[in-house]
Coordinates of C-alpha atoms in Angstrom, one line a residue:
X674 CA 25.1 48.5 -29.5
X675 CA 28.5 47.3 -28.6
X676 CA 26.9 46.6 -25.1
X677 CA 24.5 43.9 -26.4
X678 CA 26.8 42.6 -28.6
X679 CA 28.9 41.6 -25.4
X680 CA 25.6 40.4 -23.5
X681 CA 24.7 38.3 -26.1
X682 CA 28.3 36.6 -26.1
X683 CA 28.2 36.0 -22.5
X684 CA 24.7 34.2 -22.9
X685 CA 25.8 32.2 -25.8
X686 CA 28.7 31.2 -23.4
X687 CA 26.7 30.5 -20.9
X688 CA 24.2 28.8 -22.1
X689 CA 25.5 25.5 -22.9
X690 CA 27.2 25.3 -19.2
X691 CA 23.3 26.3 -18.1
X692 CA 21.5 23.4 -20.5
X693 CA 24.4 20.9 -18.9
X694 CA 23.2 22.0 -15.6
X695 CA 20.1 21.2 -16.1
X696 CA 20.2 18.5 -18.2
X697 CA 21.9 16.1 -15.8
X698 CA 21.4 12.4 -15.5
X699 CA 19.4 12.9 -12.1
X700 CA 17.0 15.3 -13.8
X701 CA 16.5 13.6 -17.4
X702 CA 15.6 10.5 -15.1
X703 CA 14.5 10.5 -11.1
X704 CA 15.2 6.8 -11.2
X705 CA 18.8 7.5 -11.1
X706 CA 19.0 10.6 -8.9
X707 CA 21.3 11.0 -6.1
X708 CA 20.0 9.8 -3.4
X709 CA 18.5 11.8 -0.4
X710 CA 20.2 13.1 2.8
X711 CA 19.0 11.8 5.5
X712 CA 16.7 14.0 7.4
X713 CA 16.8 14.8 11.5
X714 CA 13.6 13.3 13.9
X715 CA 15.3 9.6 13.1
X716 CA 15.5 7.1 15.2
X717 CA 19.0 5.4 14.9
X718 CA 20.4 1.9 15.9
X719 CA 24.0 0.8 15.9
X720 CA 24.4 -2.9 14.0
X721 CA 27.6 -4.2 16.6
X722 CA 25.1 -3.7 19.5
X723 CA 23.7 -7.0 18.0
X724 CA 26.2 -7.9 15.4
X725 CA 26.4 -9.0 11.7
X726 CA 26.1 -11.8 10.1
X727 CA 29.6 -13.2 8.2
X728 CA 31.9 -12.0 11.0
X729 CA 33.7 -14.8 12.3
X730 CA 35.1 -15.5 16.0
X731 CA 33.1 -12.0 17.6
X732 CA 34.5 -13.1 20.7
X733 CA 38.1 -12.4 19.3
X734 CA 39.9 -8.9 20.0
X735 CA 39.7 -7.2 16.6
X736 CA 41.5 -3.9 15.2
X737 CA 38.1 -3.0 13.3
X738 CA 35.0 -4.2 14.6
X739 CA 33.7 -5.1 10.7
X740 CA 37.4 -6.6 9.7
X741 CA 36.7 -10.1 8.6
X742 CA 39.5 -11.6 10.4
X743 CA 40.3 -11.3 14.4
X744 CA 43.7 -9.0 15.0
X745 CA 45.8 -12.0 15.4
X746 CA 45.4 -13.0 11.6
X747 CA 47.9 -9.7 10.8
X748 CA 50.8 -11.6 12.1
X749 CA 50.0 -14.9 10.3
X750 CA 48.1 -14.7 7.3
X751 CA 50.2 -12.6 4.5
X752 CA 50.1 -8.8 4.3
X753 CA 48.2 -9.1 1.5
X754 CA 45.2 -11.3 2.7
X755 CA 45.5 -9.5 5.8
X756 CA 44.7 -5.9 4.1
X757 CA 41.7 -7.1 2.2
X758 CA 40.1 -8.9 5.1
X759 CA 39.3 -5.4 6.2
X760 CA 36.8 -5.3 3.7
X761 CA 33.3 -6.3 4.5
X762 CA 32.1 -9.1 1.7
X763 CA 29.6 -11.4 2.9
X764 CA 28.8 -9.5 6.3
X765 CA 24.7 -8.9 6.4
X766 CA 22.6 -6.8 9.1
X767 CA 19.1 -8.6 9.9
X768 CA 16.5 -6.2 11.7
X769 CA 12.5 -6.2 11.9
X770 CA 10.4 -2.8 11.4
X771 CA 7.5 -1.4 10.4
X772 CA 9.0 2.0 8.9
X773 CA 8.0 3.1 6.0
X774 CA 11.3 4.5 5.3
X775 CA 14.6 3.7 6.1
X776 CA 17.7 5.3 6.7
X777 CA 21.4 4.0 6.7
X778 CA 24.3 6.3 8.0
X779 CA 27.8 4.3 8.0
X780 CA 31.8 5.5 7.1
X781 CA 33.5 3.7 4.7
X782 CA 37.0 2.4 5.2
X783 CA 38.8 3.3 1.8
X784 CA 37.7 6.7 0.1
X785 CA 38.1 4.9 -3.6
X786 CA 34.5 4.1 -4.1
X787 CA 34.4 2.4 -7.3
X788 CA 36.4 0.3 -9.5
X789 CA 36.8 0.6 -13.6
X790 CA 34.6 -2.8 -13.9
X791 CA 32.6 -2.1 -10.5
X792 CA 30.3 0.2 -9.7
X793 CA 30.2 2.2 -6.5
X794 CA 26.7 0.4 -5.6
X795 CA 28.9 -3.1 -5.4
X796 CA 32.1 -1.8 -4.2
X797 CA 30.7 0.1 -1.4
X798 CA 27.1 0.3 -1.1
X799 CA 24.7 -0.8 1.5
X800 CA 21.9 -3.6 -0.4
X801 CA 18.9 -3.7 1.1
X802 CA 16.5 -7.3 1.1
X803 CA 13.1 -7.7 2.7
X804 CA 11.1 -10.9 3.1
X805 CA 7.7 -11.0 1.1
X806 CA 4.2 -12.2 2.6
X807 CA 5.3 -16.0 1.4
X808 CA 8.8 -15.8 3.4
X809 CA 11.1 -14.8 0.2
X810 CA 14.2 -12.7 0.3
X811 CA 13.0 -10.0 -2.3
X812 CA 15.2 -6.7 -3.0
X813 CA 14.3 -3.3 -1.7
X814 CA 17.2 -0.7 -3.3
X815 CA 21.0 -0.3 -2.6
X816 CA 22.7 3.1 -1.5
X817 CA 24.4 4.8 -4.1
X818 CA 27.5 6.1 -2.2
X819 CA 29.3 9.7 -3.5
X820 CA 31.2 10.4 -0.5
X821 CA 33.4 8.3 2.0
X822 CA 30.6 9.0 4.4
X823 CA 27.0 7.8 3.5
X824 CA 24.2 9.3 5.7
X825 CA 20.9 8.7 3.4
X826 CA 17.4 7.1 2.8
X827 CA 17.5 3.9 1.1
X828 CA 13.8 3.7 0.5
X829 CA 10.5 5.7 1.6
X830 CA 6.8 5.0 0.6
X831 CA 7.6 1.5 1.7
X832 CA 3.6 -0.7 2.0
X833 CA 2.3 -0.9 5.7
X834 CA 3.1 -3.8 7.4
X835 CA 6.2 -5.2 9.8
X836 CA 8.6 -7.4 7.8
X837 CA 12.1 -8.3 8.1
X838 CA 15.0 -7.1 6.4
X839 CA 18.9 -8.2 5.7
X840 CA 21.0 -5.4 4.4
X841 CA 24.2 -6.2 2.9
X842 CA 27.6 -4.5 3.4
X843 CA 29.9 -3.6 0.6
X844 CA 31.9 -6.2 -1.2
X845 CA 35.2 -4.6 -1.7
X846 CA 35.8 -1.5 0.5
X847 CA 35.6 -1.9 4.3
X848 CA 32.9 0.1 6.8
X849 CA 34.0 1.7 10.2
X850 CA 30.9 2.5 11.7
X851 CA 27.1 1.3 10.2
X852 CA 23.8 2.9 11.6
X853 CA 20.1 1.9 10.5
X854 CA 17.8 4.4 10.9
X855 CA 14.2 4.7 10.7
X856 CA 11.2 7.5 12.0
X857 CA 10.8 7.3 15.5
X858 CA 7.9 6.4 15.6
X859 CA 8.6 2.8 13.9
X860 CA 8.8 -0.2 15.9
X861 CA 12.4 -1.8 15.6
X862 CA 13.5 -5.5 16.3
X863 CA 17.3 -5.8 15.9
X864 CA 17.7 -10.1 14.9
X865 CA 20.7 -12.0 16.2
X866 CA 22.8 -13.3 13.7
X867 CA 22.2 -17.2 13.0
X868 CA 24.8 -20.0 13.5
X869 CA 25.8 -22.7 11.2
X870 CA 27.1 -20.8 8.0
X871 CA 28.0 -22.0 4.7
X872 CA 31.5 -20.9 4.5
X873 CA 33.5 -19.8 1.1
X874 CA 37.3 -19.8 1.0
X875 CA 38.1 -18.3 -2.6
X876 CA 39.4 -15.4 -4.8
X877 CA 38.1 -12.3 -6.1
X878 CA 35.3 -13.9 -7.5
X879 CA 34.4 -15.0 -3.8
X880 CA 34.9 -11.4 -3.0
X881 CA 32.3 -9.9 -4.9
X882 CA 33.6 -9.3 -8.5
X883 CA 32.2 -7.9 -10.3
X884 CA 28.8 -7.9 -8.8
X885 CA 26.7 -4.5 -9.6
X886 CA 25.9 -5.0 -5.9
X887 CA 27.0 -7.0 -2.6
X888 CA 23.5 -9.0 -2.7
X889 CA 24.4 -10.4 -5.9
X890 CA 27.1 -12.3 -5.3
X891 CA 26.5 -16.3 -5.2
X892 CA 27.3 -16.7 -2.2
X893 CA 24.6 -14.1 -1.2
X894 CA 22.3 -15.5 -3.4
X895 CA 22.7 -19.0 -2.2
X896 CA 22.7 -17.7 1.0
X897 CA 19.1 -16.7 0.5
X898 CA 17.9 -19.8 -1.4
X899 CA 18.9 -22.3 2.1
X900 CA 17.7 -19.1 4.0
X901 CA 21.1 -19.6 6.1
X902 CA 24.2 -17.5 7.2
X903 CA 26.8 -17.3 4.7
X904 CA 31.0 -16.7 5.7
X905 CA 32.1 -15.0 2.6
X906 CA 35.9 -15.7 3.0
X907 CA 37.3 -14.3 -0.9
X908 CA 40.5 -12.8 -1.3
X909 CA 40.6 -10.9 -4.6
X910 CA 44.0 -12.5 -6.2
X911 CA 45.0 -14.1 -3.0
X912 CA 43.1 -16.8 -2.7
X913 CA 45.8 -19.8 -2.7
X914 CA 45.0 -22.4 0.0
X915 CA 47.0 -21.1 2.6
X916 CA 47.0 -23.3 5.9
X917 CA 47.2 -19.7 8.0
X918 CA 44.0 -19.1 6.6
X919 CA 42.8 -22.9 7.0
X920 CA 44.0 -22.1 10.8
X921 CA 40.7 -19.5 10.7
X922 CA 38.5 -22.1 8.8
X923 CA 38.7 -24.7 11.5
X924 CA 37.8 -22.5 13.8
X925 CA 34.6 -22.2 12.7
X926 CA 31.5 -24.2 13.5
X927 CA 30.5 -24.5 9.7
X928 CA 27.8 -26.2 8.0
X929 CA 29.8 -26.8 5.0
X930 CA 33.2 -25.5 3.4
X931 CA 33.4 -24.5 -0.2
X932 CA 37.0 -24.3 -1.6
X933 CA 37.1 -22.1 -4.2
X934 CA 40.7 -21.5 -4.9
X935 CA 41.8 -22.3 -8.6
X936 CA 41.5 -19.1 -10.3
X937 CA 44.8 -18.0 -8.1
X938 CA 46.4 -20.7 -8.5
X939 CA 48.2 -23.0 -10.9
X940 CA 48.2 -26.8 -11.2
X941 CA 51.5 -27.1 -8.9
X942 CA 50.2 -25.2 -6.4
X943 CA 47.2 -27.1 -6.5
X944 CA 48.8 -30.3 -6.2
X945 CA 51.1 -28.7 -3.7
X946 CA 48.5 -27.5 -1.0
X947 CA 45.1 -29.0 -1.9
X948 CA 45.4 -32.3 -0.1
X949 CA 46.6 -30.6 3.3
X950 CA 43.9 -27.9 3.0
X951 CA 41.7 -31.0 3.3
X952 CA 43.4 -32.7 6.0
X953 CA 43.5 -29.6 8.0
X954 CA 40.1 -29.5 8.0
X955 CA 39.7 -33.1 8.7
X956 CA 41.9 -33.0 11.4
X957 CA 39.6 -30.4 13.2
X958 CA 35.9 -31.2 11.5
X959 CA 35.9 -35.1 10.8
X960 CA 32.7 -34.9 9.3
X961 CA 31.7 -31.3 8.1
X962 CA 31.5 -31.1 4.3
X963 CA 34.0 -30.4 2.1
X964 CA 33.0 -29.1 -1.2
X965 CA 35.8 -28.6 -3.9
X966 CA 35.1 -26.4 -6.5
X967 CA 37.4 -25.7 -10.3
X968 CA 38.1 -22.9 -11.4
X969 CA 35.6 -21.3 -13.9
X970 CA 37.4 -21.1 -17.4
X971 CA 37.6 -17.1 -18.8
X972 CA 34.5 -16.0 -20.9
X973 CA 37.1 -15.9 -23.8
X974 CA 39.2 -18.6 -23.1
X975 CA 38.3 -20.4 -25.8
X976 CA 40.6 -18.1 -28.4
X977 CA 43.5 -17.6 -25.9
X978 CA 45.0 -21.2 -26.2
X979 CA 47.0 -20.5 -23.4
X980 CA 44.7 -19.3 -20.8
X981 CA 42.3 -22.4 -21.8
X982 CA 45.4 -24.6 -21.2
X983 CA 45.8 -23.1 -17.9
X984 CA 42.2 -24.2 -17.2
X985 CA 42.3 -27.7 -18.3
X986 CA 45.9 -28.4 -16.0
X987 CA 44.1 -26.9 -12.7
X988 CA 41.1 -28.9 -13.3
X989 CA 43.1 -32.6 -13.8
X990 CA 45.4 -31.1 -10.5
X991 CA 42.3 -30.9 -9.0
X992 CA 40.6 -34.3 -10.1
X993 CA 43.5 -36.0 -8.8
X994 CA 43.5 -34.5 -5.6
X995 CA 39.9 -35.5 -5.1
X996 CA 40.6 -39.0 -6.3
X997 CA 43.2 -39.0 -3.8
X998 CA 41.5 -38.0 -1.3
X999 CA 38.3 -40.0 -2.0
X1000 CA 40.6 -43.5 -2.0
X1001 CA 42.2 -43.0 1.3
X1002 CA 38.1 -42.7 2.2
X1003 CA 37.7 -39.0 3.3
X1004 CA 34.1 -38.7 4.1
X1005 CA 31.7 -36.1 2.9
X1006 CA 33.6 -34.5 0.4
X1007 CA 32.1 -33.0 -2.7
X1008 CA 33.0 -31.6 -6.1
X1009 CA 31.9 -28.7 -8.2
X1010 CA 33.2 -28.8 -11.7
X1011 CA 34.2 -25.3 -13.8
X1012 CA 33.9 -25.7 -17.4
X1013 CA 29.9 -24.3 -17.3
X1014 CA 30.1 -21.8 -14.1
X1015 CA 29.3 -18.8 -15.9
X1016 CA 27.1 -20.7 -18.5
X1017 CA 28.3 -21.3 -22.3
X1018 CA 27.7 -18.3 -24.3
X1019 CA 30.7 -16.1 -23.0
X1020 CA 28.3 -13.3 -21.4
X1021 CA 29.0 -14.5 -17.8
X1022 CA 31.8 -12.0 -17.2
X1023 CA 32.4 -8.6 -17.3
X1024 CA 36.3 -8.9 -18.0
X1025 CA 36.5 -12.8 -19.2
X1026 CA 37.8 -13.0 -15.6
X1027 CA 35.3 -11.8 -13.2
X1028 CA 31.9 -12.5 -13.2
X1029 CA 28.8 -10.0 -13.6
X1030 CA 25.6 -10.5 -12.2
X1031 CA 24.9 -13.0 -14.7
X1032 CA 27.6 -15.2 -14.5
X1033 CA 27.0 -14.8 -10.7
X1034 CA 23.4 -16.4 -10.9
X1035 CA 24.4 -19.1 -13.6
X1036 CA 27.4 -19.6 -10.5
X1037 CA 24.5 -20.5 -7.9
X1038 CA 22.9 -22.4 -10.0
X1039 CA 25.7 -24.8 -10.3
X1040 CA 26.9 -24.7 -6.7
X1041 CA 22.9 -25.1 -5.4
X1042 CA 22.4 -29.1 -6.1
X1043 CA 25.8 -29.7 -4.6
X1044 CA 25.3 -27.5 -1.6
X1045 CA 21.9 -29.4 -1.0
X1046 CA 23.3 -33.4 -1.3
X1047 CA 26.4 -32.0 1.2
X1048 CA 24.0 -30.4 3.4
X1049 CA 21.8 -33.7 3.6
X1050 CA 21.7 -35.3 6.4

C-alpha cells in the first residue's frame, strides 16, 4: 500500500513536467515548429564565390568578408560605427534553381540572437524572396535561428519550375560564413550582384529596427518595388553625418543617396554637419541625387512635449539647410518630410522609436514618389 502511495506521487509529479513536454508551441502548432536540420546528399554553394549584394568596394581588403565597411574604415570612422558595420543589413544573395527545397547553412557573428523588441527571425535570420510567374519579389519563409550556427531547410515542397530568388542577411548581427544548399540533383545559377544601388546613410531605423525580419525593412522593400540593388548604410544610434563615413559614400557609384540622419541627431548638429555632408558629396558626384529625409516624430510624441519639441527643431534645422543649399543652386537634391513616416494613428512603432513592420511599409510609401522623381532622368 505504502508502495503505491509513493508511485502515485511520483506520477502526479511528473505529470505536469510530461503534459509541458508535450504540449509545446512546436506541437500545439507545426506552423511554428523549429525548423528542420538540414539533411546530407545536398548540394552546397558558397555566396562570396559570386558575392552579395549591399557590400560596398569588394575590391577593398576586408577583416570579414560580409563587414559592410573595407578594413581601413576601423581607423577612421568611430569605434562605434565601426563595430556595427560588421553586421550585415541590407546585404542580399541572388541565385536561380529549380529545387524544390532549399537549404541555408551560415555562422553568425554575435551569439545574442534576439533583442527584447526584435525577434531572432529579424536580428539574425536568413529571409528568403522568390520572383512569381509576372516578375514580382514574393516571400518564401525566413530561418528561425536557435543556435549561433544555422544549418537548416528554409522551405521544401516548393511548385516545379526554375525561378529566381534573393535571400536576405540578418539586420543586426553579422554572418561569417553563408552557404545555399539545395538536392543535387537541382540545377543552380548563382546571379552577379547588380550595380547602381540606392544607397541609405541613417540610424537604427536604417538598420533594420524593429523589422520582424531583414526583408522588411524599407529599404528592402523599396529595393524590390525599383527591382534595383539597395546599400543599406544604418548605424543603430550612430547615425550623425559623419564626413569619415561620407569619405565611404563618395566612393560609391550610386544611383541616389538618401540621408537619413535626424533621429541621432539634434538641431545643432544638424545645422552643424548637414551642409558639408552635401558638399562632400557634391564635390565627388556633381549630379547624383541627394535625397534629404526628417526625422520621423515618436508614435507617442504627441504627449511627451518635449520629445515632439525635439522633432519640430530638427525639422526647421533641416528646412534651412535645404533652403540653403537649394539658393546657392545645388542640383538634384530632394526632400522627404517626417511628420507622417509611420502614418498617423501611433501604431507605426514598436517602441515609439523604432519602427515595426507597419511603420516600415507606411516608411516606403513615403520615400517611393520621391525616390522615383530623383531617379528620373
Amino acid at each position: 500500500m505504502k508502495f503505491c502511495f509513493v508511485l502515485l506521487s511520483l506520477l502526479l509529479v511528473w505529470q505536469p513536467a510530461i503534459a509541458q513536454k508535450s504540449n509545446s508551441i512546436g506541437q500545439l502548432d507545426p506552423e511554428m515548429a523549429d525548423a528542420k536540420s538540414s539533411a546530407d546528399g545536398l548540394s552546397w554553394h558558397d555566396v562570396t564565390t559570386w558575392g552579395v549584394e549591399g557590400r560596398i568596394l569588394p575590391d577593398q581588403e576586408r577583416l570579414r568578408w560580409f563587414d559592410r565597411f573595407p578594413a581601413s574604415a576601423e581607423k577612421s570612422v568611430t569605434s562605434n560605427v565601426w563595430n556595427l558595420s560588421r553586421h550585415s543589413p541590407g546585404m542580399m544573395v541572388r541565385f536561380k534553381t529549380d529545387a524544390t527545397s532549399i537549404h541555408v547553412h551560415y555562422q553568425l557573428l554575435s551569439s545574442r540572437l534576439a533583442m527584447p523588441h526584435m525577434p531572432a527571425t529579424g536580428v539574425s535570420g536568413i529571409d528568403l524572396y522568390a520572383r512569381d510567374n509576372d516578375g514580382k519579389w514574393r516571400w518564401v519563409q525566413v530561418t528561425r535561428p536557435t543556435t549561433q550556427e544555422v544549418k537548416t531547410q528554409i522551405i521544401k515542397d516548393l511548385a516545379p519550375g526554375e525561378r529566381e530568388y534573393a535571400a536576405y542577411l540578418p539586420l543586426y548581427n553579422g554572418v561569417d560564413f553563408l552557404k545555399i544548399g539545395v538536392p543535387q540533383e537541382s540545377s543552380f545559377e548563382s546571379l552577379a550582384p547588380r550595380q547602381k544601388p540606392i544607397v541609405f546613410y541613417g540610424t537604427s531605423i536604417t538598420h533594420g529596427a524593429c523589422a520582424s525580419r531583414p526583408g522588411m525593412v524599407h529599404t528592402a522593400i523599396l529595393g524590390r518595388r525599383f527591382d534595383q540593388p539597395v546599400v543599406n548604410l544604418g548605424f543603430s544610434g550612430n547615425g550623425r553625418m559623419h564626413p569619415e563615413v561620407g569619405d565611404y559614400l563618395v566612393q560609391i557609384d550610386a544611383s541616389v543617396y538618401v540621408i537619413d540622419c535626424l533621429p541621432n541627431m539634434n538641431a545643432a548638429m544638424v545645422a552643424e554637419r548637414c551642409i558639408p555632408l552635401v558638399q562632400q558629396i557634391r564635390e565627388h558626384k556633381p549630379n547624383t541625387p541627394i535625397i534629404l529625409v526628417e526625422d520621423r516624430r515618436n508614435t507617442n510624441s504627441w504627449i511627451l512635449p518635449a520629445r515632439d519639441a525635439h522633432h519640430t527643431a530638427n525639422h526647421k534645422a533641416l528646412k534651412e539647410a535645404y533652403k540653403t543649399l537649394t539658393e546657392k543652386q545645388t542640383k538634384n537634391l530632394f526632400y522627404i518630410q517626417g511628420d507622417h513616416l509611420y502614418g498617423d494613428d501611433g501604431d507605426g512603432a514598436t517602441d515609439g522609436s523604432h519602427a515595426s513592420d507597419l511603420g516600415f511599409v507606411r516608411q516606403a510609401d513615403v520615400f517611393e514618389p520621391v525616390l522615383r522623381q530623383a531617379l528620373t532622368p
